[in-house]
CSV table of C-alpha atoms in Angstrom, one decimal:
chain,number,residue,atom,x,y,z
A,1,UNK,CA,-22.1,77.8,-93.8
A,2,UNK,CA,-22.2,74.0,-92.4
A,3,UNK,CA,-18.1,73.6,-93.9
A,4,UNK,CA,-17.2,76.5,-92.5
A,5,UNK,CA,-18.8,75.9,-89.0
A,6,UNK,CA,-17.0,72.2,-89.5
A,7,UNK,CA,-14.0,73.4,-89.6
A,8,UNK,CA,-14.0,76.1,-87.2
A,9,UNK,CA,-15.4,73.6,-84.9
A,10,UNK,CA,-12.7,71.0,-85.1
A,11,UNK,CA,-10.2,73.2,-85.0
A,12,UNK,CA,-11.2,74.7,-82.1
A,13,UNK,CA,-12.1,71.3,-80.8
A,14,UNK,CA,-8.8,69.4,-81.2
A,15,UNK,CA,-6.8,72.3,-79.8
A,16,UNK,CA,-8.7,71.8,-76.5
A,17,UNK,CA,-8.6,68.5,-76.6
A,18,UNK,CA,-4.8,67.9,-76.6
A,19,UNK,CA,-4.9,66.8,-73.2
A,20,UNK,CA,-7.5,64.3,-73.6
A,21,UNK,CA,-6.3,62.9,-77.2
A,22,UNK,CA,-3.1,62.5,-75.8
A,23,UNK,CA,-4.1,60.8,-72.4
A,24,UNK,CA,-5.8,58.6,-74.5
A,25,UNK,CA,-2.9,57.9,-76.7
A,26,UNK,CA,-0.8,56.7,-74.0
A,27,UNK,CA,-3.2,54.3,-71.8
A,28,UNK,CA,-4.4,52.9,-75.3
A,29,UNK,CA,-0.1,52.2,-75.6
A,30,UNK,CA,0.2,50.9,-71.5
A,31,UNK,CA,-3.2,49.2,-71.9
A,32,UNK,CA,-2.3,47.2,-75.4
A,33,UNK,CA,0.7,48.3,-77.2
A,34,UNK,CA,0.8,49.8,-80.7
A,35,UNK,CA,-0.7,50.9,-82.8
A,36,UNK,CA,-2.8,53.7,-81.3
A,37,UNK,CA,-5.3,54.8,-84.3
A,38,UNK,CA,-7.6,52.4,-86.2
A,39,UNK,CA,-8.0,53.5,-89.6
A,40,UNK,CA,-10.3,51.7,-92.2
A,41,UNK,CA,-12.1,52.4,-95.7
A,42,UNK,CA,-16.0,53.6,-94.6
A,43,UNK,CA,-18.6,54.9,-97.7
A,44,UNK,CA,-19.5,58.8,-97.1
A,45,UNK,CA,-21.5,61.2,-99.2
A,46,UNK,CA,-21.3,59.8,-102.9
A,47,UNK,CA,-20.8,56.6,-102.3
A,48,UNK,CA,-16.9,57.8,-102.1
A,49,UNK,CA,-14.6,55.8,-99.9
A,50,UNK,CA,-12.5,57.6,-97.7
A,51,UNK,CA,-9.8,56.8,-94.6
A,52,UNK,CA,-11.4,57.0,-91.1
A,53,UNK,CA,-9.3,57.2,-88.0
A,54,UNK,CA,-10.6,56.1,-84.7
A,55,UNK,CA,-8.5,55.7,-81.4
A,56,UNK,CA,-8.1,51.6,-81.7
A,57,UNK,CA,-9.9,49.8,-79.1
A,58,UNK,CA,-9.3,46.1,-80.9
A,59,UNK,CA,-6.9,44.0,-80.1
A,60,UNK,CA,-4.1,44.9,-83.6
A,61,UNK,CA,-4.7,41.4,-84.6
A,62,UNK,CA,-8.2,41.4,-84.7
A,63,UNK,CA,-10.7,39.7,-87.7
A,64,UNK,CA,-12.5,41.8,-89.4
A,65,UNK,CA,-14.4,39.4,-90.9
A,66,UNK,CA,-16.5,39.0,-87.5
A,67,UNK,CA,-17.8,42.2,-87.7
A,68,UNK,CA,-18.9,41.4,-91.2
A,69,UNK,CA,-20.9,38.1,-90.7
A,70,UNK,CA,-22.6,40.3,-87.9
A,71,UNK,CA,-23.6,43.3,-90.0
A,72,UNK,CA,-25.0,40.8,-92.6
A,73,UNK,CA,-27.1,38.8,-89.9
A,74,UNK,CA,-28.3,42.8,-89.0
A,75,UNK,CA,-29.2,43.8,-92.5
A,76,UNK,CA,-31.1,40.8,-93.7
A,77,UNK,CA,-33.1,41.0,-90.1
A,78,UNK,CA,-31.4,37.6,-88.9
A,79,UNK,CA,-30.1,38.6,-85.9
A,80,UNK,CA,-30.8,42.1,-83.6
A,81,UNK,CA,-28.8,44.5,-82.0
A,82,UNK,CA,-28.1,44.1,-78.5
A,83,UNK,CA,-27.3,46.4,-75.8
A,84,UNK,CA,-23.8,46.7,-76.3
A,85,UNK,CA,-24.9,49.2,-79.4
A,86,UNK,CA,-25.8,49.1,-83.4
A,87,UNK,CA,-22.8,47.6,-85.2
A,88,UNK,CA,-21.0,46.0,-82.1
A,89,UNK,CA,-20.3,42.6,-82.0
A,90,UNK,CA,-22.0,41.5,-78.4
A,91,UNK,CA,-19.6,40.3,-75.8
A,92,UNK,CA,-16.8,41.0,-78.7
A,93,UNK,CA,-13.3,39.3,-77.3
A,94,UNK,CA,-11.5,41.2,-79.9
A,95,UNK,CA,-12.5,44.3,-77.5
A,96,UNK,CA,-9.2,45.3,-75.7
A,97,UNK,CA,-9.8,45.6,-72.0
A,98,UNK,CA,-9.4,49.8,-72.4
A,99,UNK,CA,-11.3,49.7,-75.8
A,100,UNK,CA,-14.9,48.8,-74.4
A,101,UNK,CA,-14.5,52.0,-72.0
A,102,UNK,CA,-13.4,54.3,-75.0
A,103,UNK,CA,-16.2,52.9,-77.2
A,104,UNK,CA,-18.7,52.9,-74.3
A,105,UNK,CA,-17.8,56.9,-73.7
A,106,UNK,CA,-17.3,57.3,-77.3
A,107,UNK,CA,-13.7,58.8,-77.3
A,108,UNK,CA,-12.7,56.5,-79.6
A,109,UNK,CA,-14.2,58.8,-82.1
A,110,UNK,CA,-12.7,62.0,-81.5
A,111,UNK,CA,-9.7,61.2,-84.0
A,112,UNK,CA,-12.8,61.9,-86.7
A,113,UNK,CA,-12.1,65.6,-86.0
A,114,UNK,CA,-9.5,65.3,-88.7
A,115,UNK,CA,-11.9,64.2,-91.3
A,116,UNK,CA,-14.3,66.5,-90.6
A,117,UNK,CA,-11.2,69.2,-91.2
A,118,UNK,CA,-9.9,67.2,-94.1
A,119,UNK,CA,-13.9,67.0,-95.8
A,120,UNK,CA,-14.4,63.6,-95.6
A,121,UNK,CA,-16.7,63.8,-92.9
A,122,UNK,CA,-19.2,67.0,-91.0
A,123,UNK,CA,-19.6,66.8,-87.1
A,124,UNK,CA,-23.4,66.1,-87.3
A,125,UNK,CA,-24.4,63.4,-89.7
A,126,UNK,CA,-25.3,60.0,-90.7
A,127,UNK,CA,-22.7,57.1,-89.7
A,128,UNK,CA,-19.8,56.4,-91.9
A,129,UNK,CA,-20.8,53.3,-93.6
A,130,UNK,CA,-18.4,49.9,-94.2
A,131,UNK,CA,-18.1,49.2,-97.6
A,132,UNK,CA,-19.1,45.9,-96.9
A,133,UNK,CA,-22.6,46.8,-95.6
A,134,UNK,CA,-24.1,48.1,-99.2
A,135,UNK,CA,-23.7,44.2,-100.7
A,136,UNK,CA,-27.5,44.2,-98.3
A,137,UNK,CA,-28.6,47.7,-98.8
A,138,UNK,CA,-32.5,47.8,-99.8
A,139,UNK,CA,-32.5,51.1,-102.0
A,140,UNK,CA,-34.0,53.4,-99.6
A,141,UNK,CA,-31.2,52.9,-97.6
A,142,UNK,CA,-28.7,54.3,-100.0
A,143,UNK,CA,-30.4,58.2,-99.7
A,144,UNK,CA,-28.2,58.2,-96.6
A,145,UNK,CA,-25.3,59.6,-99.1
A,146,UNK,CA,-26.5,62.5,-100.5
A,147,UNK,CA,-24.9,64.1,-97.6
A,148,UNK,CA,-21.8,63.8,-95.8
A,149,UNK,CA,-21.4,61.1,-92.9
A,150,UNK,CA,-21.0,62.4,-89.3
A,151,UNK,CA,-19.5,62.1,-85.6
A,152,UNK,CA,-22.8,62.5,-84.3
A,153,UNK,CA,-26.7,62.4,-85.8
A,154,UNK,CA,-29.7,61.8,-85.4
A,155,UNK,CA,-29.4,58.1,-83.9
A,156,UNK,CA,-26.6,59.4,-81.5
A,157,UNK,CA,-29.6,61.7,-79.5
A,158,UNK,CA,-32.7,59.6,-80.4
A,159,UNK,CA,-31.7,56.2,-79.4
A,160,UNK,CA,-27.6,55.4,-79.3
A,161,UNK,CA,-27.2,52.0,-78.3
A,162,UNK,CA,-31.2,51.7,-77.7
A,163,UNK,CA,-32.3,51.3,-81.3
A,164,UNK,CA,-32.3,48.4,-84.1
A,165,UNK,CA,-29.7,48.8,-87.1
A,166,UNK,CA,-32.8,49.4,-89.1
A,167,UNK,CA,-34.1,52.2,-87.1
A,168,UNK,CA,-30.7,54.1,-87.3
A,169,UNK,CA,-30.7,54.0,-91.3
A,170,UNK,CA,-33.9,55.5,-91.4
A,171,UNK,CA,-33.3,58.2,-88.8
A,172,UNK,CA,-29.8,58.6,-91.1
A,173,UNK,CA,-32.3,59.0,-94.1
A,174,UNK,CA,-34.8,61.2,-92.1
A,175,UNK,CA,-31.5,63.9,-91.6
A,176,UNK,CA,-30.5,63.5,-95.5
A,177,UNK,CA,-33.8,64.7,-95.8
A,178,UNK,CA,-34.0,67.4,-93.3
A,179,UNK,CA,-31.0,68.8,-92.9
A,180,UNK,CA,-30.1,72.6,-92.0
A,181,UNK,CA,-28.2,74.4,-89.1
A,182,UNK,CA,-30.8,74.5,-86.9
A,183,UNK,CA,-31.1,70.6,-87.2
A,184,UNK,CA,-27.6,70.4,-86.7
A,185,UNK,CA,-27.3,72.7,-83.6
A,186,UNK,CA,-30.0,71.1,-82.0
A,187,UNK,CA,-28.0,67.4,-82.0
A,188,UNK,CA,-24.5,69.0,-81.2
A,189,UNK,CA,-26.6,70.1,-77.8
A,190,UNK,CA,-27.9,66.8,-77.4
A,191,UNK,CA,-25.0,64.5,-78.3
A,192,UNK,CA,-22.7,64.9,-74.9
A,193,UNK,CA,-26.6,64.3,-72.3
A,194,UNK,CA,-26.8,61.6,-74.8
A,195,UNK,CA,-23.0,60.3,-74.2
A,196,UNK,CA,-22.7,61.0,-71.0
A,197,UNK,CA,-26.4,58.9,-70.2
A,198,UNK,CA,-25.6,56.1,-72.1
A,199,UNK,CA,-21.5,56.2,-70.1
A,200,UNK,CA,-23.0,55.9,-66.9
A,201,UNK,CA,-25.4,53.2,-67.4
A,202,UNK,CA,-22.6,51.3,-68.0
């Protein structure tokens, strides 16, 4: 039932969203030049790797090794999130002047709707993972992969850009555990208040 309302979903989904994916396409092109989608390795359910796209909202020449030094600090509790959001470099210059707006919104994302159609991903679930990030896993983190990573979850509604790195693993391991429709309906309904709050505070 959950694959089939996944596909159904973002299929209906991208088809109304033509006019906004390709609106984004072509600032993302006047605001920074090519390429338009980000795509990178992330860990889903399994521990399997797959392709994620993302509109890109980096400069194309940016170091990904920033992002990695920062994760670490996260993980091993050196460092805390700030209020630009869990996993986001703060005052990151690699940010391209269009990119902080489609992160801050969260359009960035909606290229995802083609892993959910393709199985990599579900619309509600826990965060794709960077393979990078499991080198400081403790081993209660790692139950986030017995089910398939999301658009949206549990730390989307319950906390966003509010809560610690630590926080959202466990509410990613709290859905693993709970998972069923009526979990899953009840985020989609809270995802775009929770967007939509978290846009205009900006």
């Amino acid at each position: 039932m959950k694959r089939a309302i996944d596909v159904a979903a973002a299929l209906v989904l991208l088809l109304v969203l033509i006019p906004v994916l390709l609106g984004v396409a072509l600032a993302i092109v006047v605001d920074s030049g090519w390429p338009i989608l980000y795509r990178g390795d992330r860990v889903g359910r399994g521990l399997r790797t797959f392709r994620v796209f993302k509109f890109r909202s980096m400069r194309a020449d940016a170091d990904p090794s920033v992002h990695a030094a920062y994760l670490r600090e996260l993980l091993q509790g050196r460092t805390a999130a700030t209020s630009d959001g869990i996993y986001k470099v703060p005052d990151d210059p690699r940010i391209t002047r269009l990119g902080a707006f489609l992160r801050k919104s969260s359009l960035d994302e909606l290229p995802q709707l083609v892993n959910v159609l393709w199985g990599d991903m579900s619309l509600v679930g826990p965060r794709p993972e960077v393979p990078y990030a499991l080198t400081d896993y403790e081993p209660w983190m790692f139950r986030r992969f017995e089910v398939s990573p999301g658009i949206t979850g549990l730390w989307q509604v319950r906390g966003r850009g509010r809560i610690g790195l630590r926080d959202m693993l466990r509410l990613d391991v709290e859905y693993a555990e709970q998972c069923d429709l009526a979990l899953d309906l009840e985020i989609l309904a809270r995802t775009l208040p929770a967007v939509v709050r978290t846009t205009g505070a900006a």
